Structure formats: structure tokens, C-alpha cells
mmCIF file of C-alpha atoms (C1' of nucleotides) in Angstrom:
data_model
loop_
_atom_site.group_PDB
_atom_site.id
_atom_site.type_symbol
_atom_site.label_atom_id
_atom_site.label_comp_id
_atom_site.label_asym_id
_atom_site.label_seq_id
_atom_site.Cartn_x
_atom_site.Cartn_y
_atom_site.Cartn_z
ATOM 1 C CA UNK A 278 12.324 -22.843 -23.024
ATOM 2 C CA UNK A 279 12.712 -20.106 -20.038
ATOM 3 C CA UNK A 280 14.357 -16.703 -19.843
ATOM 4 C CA UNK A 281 17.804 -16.451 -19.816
ATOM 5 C CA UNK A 282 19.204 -15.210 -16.388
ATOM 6 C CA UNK A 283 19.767 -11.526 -15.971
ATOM 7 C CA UNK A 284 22.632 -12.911 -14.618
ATOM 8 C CA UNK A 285 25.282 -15.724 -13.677
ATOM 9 C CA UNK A 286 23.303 -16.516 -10.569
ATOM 10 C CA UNK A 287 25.720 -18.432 -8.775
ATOM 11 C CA UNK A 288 28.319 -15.713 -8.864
ATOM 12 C CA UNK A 289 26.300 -13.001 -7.592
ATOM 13 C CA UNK A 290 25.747 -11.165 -4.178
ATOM 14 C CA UNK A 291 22.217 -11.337 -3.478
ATOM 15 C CA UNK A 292 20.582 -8.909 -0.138
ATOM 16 C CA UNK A 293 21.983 -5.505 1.364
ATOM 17 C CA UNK A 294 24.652 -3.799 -0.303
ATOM 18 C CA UNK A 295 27.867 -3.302 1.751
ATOM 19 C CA UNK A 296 29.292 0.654 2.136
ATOM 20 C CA UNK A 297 32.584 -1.491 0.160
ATOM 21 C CA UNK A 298 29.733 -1.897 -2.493
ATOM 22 C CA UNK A 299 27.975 1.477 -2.498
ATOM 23 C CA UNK A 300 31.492 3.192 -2.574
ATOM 24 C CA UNK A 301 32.525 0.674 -5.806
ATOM 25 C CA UNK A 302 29.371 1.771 -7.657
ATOM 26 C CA UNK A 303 29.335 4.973 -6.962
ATOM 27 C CA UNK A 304 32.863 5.600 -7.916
ATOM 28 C CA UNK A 305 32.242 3.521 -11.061
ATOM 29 C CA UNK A 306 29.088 5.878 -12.261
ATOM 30 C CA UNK A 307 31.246 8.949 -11.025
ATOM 31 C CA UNK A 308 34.023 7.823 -13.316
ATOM 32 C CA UNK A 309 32.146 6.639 -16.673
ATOM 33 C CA UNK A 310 28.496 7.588 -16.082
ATOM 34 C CA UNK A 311 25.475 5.562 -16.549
ATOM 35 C CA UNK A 312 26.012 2.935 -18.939
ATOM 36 C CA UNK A 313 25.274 -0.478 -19.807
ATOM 37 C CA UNK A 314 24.005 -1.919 -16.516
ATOM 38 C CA UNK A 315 24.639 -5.171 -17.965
ATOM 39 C CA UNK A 316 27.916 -5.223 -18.248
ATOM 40 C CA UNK A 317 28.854 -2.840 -15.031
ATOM 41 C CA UNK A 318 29.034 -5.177 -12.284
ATOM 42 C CA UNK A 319 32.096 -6.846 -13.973
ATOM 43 C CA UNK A 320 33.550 -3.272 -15.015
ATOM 44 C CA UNK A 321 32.900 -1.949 -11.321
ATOM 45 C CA UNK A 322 34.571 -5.311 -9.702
ATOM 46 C CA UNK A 323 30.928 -5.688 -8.142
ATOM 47 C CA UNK A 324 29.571 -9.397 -7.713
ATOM 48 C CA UNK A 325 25.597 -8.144 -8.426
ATOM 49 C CA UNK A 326 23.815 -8.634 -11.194
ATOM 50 C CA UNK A 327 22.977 -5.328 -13.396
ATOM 51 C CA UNK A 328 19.426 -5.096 -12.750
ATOM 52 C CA UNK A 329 20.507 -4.878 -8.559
ATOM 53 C CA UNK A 330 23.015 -1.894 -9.403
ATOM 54 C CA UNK A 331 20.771 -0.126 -11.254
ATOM 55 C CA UNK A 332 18.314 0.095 -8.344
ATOM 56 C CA UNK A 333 20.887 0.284 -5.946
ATOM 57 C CA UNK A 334 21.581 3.434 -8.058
ATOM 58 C CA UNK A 335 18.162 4.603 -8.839
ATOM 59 C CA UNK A 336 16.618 4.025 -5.415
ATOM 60 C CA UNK A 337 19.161 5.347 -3.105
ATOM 61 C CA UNK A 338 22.582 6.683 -4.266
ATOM 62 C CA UNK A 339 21.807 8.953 -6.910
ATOM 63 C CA UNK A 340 22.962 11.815 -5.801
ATOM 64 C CA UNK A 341 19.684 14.156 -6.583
ATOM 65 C CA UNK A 342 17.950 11.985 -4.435
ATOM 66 C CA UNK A 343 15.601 13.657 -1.434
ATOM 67 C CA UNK A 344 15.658 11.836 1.558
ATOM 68 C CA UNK A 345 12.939 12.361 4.691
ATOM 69 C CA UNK A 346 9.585 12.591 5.294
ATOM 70 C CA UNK A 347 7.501 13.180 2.324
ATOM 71 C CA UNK A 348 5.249 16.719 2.874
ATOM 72 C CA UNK A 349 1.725 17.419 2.841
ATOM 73 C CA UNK A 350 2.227 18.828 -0.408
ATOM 74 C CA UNK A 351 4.187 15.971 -1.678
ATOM 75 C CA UNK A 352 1.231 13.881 -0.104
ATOM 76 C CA UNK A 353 -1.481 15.532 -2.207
ATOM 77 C CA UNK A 354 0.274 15.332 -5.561
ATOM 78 C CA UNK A 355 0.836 11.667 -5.239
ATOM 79 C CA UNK A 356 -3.168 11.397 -4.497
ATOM 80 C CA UNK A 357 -3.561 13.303 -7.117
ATOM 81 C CA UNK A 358 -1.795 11.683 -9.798
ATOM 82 C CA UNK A 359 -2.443 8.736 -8.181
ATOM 83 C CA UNK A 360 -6.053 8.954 -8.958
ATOM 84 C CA UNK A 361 -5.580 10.312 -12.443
ATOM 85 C CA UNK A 362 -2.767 7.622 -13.571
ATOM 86 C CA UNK A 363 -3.021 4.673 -11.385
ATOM 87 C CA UNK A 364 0.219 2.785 -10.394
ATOM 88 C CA UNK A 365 2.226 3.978 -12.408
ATOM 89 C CA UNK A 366 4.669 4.564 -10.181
ATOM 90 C CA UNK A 367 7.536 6.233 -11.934
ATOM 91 C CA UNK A 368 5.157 8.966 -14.022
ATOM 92 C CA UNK A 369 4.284 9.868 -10.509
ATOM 93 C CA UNK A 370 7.545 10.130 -9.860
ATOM 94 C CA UNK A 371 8.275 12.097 -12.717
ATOM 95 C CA UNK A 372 6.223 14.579 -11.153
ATOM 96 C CA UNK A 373 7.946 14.546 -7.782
ATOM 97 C CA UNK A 374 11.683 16.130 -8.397
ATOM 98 C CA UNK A 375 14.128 13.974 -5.817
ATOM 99 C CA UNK A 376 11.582 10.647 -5.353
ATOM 100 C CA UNK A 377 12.278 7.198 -6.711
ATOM 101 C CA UNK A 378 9.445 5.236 -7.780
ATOM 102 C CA UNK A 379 9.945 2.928 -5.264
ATOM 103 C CA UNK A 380 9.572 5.526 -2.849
ATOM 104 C CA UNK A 381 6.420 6.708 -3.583
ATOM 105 C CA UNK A 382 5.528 3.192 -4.029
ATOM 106 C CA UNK A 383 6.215 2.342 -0.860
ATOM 107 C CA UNK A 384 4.920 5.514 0.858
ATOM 108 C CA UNK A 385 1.634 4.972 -1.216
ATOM 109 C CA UNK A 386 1.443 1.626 0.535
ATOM 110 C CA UNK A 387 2.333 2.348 4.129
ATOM 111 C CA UNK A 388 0.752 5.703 4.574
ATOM 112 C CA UNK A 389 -1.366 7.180 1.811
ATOM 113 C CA UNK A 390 -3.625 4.116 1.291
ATOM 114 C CA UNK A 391 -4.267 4.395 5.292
ATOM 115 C CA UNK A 392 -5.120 7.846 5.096
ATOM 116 C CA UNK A 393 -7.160 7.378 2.618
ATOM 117 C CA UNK A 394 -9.168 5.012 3.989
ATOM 118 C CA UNK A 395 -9.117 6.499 7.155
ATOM 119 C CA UNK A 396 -11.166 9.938 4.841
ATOM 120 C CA UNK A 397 -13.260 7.180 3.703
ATOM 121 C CA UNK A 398 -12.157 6.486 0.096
ATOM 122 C CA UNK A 399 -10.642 3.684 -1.637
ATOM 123 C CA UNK A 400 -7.332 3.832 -2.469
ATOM 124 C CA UNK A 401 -7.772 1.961 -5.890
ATOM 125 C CA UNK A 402 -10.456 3.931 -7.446
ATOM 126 C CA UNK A 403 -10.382 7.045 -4.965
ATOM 127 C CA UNK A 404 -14.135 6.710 -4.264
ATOM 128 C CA UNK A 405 -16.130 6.952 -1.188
ATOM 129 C CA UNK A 406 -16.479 3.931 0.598
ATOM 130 C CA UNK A 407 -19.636 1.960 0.510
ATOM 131 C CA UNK A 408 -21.702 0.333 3.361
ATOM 132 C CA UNK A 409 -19.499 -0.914 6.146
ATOM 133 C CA UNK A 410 -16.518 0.340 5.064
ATOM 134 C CA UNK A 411 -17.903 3.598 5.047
ATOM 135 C CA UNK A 412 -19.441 3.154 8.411
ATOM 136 C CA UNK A 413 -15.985 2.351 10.322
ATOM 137 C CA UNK A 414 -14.069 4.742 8.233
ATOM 138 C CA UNK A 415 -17.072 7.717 9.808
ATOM 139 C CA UNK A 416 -15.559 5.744 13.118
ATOM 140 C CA UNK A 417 -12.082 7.023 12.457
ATOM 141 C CA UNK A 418 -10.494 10.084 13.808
ATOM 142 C CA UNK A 419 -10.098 12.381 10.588
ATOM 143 C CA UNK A 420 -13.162 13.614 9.185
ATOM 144 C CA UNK A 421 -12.438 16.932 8.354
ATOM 145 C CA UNK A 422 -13.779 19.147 5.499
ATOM 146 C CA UNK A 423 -9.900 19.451 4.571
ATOM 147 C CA UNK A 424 -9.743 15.154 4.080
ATOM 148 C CA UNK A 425 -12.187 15.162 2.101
ATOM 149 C CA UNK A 426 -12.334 12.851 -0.774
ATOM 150 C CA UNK A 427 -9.281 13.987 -3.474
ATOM 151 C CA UNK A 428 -11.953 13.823 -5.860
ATOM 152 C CA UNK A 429 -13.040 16.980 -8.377
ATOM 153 C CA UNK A 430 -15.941 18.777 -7.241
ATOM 154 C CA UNK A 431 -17.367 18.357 -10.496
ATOM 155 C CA UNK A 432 -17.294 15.045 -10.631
ATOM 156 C CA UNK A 433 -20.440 13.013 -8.271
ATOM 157 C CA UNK A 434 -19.066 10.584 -6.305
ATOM 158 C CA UNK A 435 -20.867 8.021 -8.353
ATOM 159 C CA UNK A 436 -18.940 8.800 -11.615
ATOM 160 C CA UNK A 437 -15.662 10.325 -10.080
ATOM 161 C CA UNK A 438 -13.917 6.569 -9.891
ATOM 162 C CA UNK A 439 -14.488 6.611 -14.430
ATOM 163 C CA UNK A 440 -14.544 10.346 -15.167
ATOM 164 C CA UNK A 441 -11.309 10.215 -16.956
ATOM 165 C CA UNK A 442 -11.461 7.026 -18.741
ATOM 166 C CA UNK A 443 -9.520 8.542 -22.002
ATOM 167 C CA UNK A 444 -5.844 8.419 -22.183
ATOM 168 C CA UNK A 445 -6.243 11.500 -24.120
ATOM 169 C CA UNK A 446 -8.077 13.339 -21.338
ATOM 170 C CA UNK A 447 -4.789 13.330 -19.214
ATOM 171 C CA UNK A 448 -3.958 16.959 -19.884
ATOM 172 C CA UNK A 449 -7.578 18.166 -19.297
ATOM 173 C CA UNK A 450 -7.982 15.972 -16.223
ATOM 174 C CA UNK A 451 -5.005 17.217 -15.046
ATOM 175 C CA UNK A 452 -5.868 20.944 -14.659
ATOM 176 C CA UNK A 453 -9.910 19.161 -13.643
ATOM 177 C CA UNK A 454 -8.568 17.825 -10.347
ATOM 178 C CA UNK A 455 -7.750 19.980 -7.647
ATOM 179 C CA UNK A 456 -7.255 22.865 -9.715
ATOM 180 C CA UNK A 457 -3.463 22.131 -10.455
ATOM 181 C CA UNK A 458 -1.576 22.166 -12.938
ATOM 182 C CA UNK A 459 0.320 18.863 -13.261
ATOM 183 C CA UNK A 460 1.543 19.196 -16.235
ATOM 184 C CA UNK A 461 1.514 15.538 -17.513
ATOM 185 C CA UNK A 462 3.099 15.763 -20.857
ATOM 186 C CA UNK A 463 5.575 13.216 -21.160
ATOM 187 C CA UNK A 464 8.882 14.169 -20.748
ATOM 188 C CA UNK A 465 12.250 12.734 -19.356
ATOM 189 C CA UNK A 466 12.318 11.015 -15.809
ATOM 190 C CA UNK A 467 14.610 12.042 -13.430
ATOM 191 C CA UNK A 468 15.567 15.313 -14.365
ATOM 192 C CA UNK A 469 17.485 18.131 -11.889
ATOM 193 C CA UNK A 470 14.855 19.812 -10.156
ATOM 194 C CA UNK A 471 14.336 23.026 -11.429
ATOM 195 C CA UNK A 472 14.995 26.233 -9.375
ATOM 196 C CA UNK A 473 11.598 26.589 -8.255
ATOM 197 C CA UNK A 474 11.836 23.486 -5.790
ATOM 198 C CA UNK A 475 14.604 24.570 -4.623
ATOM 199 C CA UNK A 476 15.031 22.612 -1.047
ATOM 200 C CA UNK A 477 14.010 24.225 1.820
ATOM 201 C CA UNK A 478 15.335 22.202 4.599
ATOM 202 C CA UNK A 479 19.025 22.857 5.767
ATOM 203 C CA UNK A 480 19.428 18.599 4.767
ATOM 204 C CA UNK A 481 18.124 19.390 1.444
ATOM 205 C CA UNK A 482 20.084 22.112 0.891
ATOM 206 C CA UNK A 483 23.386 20.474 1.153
ATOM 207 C CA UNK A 484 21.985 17.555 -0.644
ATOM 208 C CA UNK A 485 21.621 19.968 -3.713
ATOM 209 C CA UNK A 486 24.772 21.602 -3.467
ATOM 210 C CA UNK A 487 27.030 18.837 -4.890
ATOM 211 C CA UNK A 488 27.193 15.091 -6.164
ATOM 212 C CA UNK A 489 30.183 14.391 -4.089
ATOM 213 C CA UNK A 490 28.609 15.884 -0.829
ATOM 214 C CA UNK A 491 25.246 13.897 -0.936
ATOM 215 C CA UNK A 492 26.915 10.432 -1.817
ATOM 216 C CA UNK A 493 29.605 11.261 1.173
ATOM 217 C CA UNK A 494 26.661 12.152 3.466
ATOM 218 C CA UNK A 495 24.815 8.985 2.273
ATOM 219 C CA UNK A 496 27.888 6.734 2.392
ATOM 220 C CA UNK A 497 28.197 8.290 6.194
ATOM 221 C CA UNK A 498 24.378 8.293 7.075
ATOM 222 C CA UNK A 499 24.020 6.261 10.433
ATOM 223 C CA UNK A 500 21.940 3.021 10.031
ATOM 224 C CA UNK A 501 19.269 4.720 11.454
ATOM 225 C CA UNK A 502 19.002 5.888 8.252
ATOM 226 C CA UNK A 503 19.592 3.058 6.253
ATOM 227 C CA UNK A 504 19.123 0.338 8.491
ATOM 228 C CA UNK A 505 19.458 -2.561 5.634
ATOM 229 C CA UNK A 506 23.319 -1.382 6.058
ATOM 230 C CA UNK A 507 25.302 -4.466 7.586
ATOM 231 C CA UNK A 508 28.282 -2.565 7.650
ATOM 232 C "C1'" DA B 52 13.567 -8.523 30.351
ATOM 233 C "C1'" DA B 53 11.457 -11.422 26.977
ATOM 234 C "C1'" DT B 54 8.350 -12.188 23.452
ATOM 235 C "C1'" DG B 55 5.151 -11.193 19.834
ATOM 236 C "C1'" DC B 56 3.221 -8.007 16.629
ATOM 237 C "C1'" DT B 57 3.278 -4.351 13.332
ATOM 238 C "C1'" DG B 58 5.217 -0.911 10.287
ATOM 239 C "C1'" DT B 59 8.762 0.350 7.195
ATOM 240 C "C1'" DC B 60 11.477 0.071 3.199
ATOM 241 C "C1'" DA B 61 15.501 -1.957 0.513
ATOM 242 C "C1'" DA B 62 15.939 -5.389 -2.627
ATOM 243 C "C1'" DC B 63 14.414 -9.106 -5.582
ATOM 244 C "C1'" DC B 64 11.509 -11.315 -9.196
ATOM 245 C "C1'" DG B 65 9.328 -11.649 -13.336
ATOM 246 C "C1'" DC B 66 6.936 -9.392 -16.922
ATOM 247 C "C1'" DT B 67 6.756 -5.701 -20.453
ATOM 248 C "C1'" DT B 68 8.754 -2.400 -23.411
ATOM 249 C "C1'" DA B 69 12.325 -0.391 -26.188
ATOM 250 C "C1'" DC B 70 16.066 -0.850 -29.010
ATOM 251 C "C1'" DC B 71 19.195 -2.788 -32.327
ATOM 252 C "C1'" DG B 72 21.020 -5.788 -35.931
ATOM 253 C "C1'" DG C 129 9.059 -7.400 -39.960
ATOM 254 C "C1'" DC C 130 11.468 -10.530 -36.731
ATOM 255 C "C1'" DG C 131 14.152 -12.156 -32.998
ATOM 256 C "C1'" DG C 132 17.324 -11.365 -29.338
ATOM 257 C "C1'" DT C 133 18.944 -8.499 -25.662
ATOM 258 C "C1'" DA C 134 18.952 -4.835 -22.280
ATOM 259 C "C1'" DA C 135 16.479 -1.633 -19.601
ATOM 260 C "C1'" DG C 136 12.456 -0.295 -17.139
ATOM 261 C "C1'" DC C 137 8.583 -1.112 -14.323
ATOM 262 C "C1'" DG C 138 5.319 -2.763 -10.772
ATOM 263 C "C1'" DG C 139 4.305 -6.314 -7.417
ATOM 264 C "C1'" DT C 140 6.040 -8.816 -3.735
ATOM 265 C "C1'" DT C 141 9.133 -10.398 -0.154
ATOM 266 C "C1'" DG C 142 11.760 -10.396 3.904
ATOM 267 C "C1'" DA C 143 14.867 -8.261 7.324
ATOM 268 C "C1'" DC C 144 14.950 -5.027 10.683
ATOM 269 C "C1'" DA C 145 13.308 -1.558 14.239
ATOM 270 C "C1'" DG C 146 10.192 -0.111 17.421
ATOM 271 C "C1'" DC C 147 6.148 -0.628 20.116
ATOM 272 C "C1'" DA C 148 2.861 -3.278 22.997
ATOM 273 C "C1'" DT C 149 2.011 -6.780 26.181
#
DNA sequence: AATGCTGTCAACCGCTTACCG
DNA sequence: GCGGTAAGCGGTTGACAGCAT
């Protein structure tokens, strides 16, 4: 006995949305809102499966979505809470107003875990580097007192990886590493950014100013910018 | 110009969790 | 409390773009 399917697999679209697609779902959630993913495709006249326009929604057309290059700032937070909650990639981004999950998931992957190593610290437990490792990572171009380990200067390097072994430590660890305050109460994902992150770019600005603008700019975005598009 | 390699990221897969009757 | 279903999550894959040779 297996899972059932999601989905009616034969019947499906599997692979890059179309702009047809994109504009189908994105009048659909316009029109009734977020609903029952399960039953959307059919209600939306989309051959996916539920699970693929939810992420399709989630990860790229929801309209409070920032798009570009993640800052240093952005950068340190996700080190941050990277090293106080592991992969758990949508608590992180929780944290970051306008970032999917997948985002951050994939940033962490391509970039962060590279610039981490290149400081000398292992991504996965955000301690030095040992031996070897530590010797080629010495090799590497940034070794600046500002990439230094992310780790709290009270913690030795010995302990740092296990200094915040208790769940219920989150709160205190939180304001223990790098003197910020995260704020790691749970609370709803994927909430308008408040008025203090207001954006700062010009892009960011008009993303903010209205649902209908962002998904038009999206739905118009070059494939430069979205070059799964097979439009 | 052609080919191979590498980096990026959207999308999929399968497992876990939450919810409801 | 239990079982079924839907949603959510994290890991992985694969297509594409750009760079190096």
C-alpha cells in the first residue's frame, strides 16, 4: 500500500510554467484568494497538480515577493539564524520580509556555504575548520577580522557548534549571537513587511506599491529574469 | 566558433505535520 | 483516539546561462 497521488498524474503539466499559466493563477488567487490548493488547478482551468501552484505561488508570484540580490545585511541574518535554527528554511524566512524559503535555500547553497568556507567555518555546524580544511581555507582570499567566524564571542570555538542545544534557549540565543535581536517567537509566515523595511531600491519600491503592479512587472520581467520562462 | 564546465535557481519528490470528521 | 486528507517543508534534480578553454 503506497501514497495516493497528490494528483491525477497523467493529466498534469509537469516543468516551467507558461506566462498563459502564471496569468491563470494569478487571476484565480486575485479573484478568490488562497484556498484549497487541492482543488484549484481544476477551478483555475490549470493542468498542475496543487502542490506545483502553490509553489508556483509561494516562490515567485506572490506579489510581496523581493526580487534581486540578497544584501550584506540579508546575508548575515541568514548566518545567523542559520546557525541558531539549522535548515529550517522557512523560520528563516520568517525572519526575512519578501524571501521564499526556497530562496534562501538556494542562496544558502550557492553562496553563503562558499563564503563560509572560504572564512574558514563549516557551514553545518558554523565552526572553524579543522586541519586541512582549515589550512586551504587560510589559502583563500578573505581573511578579514570582519569574516570572521558568525560565532558569539562568548562562546570558544570548541563549544560554539552545541552552545544552544535547548529548544528553549532560542529567545536567549537569539539576543547571544551577534548582539541582535531576532526576535524568534513564533508567529505567522509571510506577513506584509512592516514599515520599517520599507524598500529602498527604486525596484522595490514599486514592488510594494501594489499587487497588480508587481505581478504585471513579473508577468513582463524579461527571461533574463526568469529564464525557466519558455514563453 | 565549438565544446565542456560550472553556477544558478525553478520545480519536483517524498516525507512530516496539521487538521477535520 | 484514530484514520484519512491536505498543506507545508526540506532535499534534490535538471534545464539553462555564462564563462573558460
Amino acid at each position: 500500500m503506497g501514497r495516493s497521488p497528490c494528483c491525477e498524474k497523467a493529466h498534469t503539466n509537469k516543468g516551467a510554467w507558461t506566462r498563459e499559466e502564471d496569468q491563470r493563477l494569478v487571476a484565480y488567487i486575485k479573484a478568490h484568494g488562497e484556498g484549497c490548493w487541492r482543488s484549484l488547478p481544476k477551478a483555475a482551468g490549470l493542468m498542475r497538480c496543487g502542490k506545483s501552484c502553490r509553489l508556483r505561488w509561494i516562490n515567485y508570484l506572490r506579489p510581496d515577493l523581493k526580487r534581486g540580490n540578497f544584501t550584506e545585511e540579508e546575508d548575515d541574518v541568514i548566518i545567523k539564524l542559520h546557525q541558531i535554527l539549522g535548515n529550517k528554511w522557512s523560520l528563516i524566512a520568517g525572519r526575512l520580509p519578501g524571501r521564499t524559503d526556497n530562496e534562501i535555500k538556494n542562496y544558502w547553497n550557492t553562496h553563503i556555504k562558499r563564503k563560509l568556507l572560504a572564512r574558514g567555518i563549516d557551514p553545518k555546524t558554523h565552526r572553524p575548520l579543522s586541519g586541512a580544511a582549515a589550512a586551504a581555507a587560510a589559502a583563500a582570499p578573505s581573511s578579514r577580522p570582519e569574516d570572521q567566524p558568525a560565532v558569539c564571542s562568548s562562546c570558544s570555538p570548541e563549544t560554539s557548534g552545541a552552545c544552544h542545544s535547548s529548544d528553549d534557549d532560542d529567545r536567549a540565543s537569539a539576543l547571544h549571537h551577534g548582539g541582535i535581536d531576532l526576535n524568534l517567537s513564533i508567529s505567522p509566515p509571510r506577513e506584509t513587511p512592516p514599515p520599517s523595511s520599507l524598500p529602498t531600491t527604486t525596484q522595490e519600491a514599486e514592488a510594494t506599491t501594489s499587487s497588480t503592479t508587481v505581478v504585471e512587472w513579473k508577468l513582463r520581467t524579461p527571461l533574463k529574469e526568469n529564464k525557466m520562462y519558455h514563453y
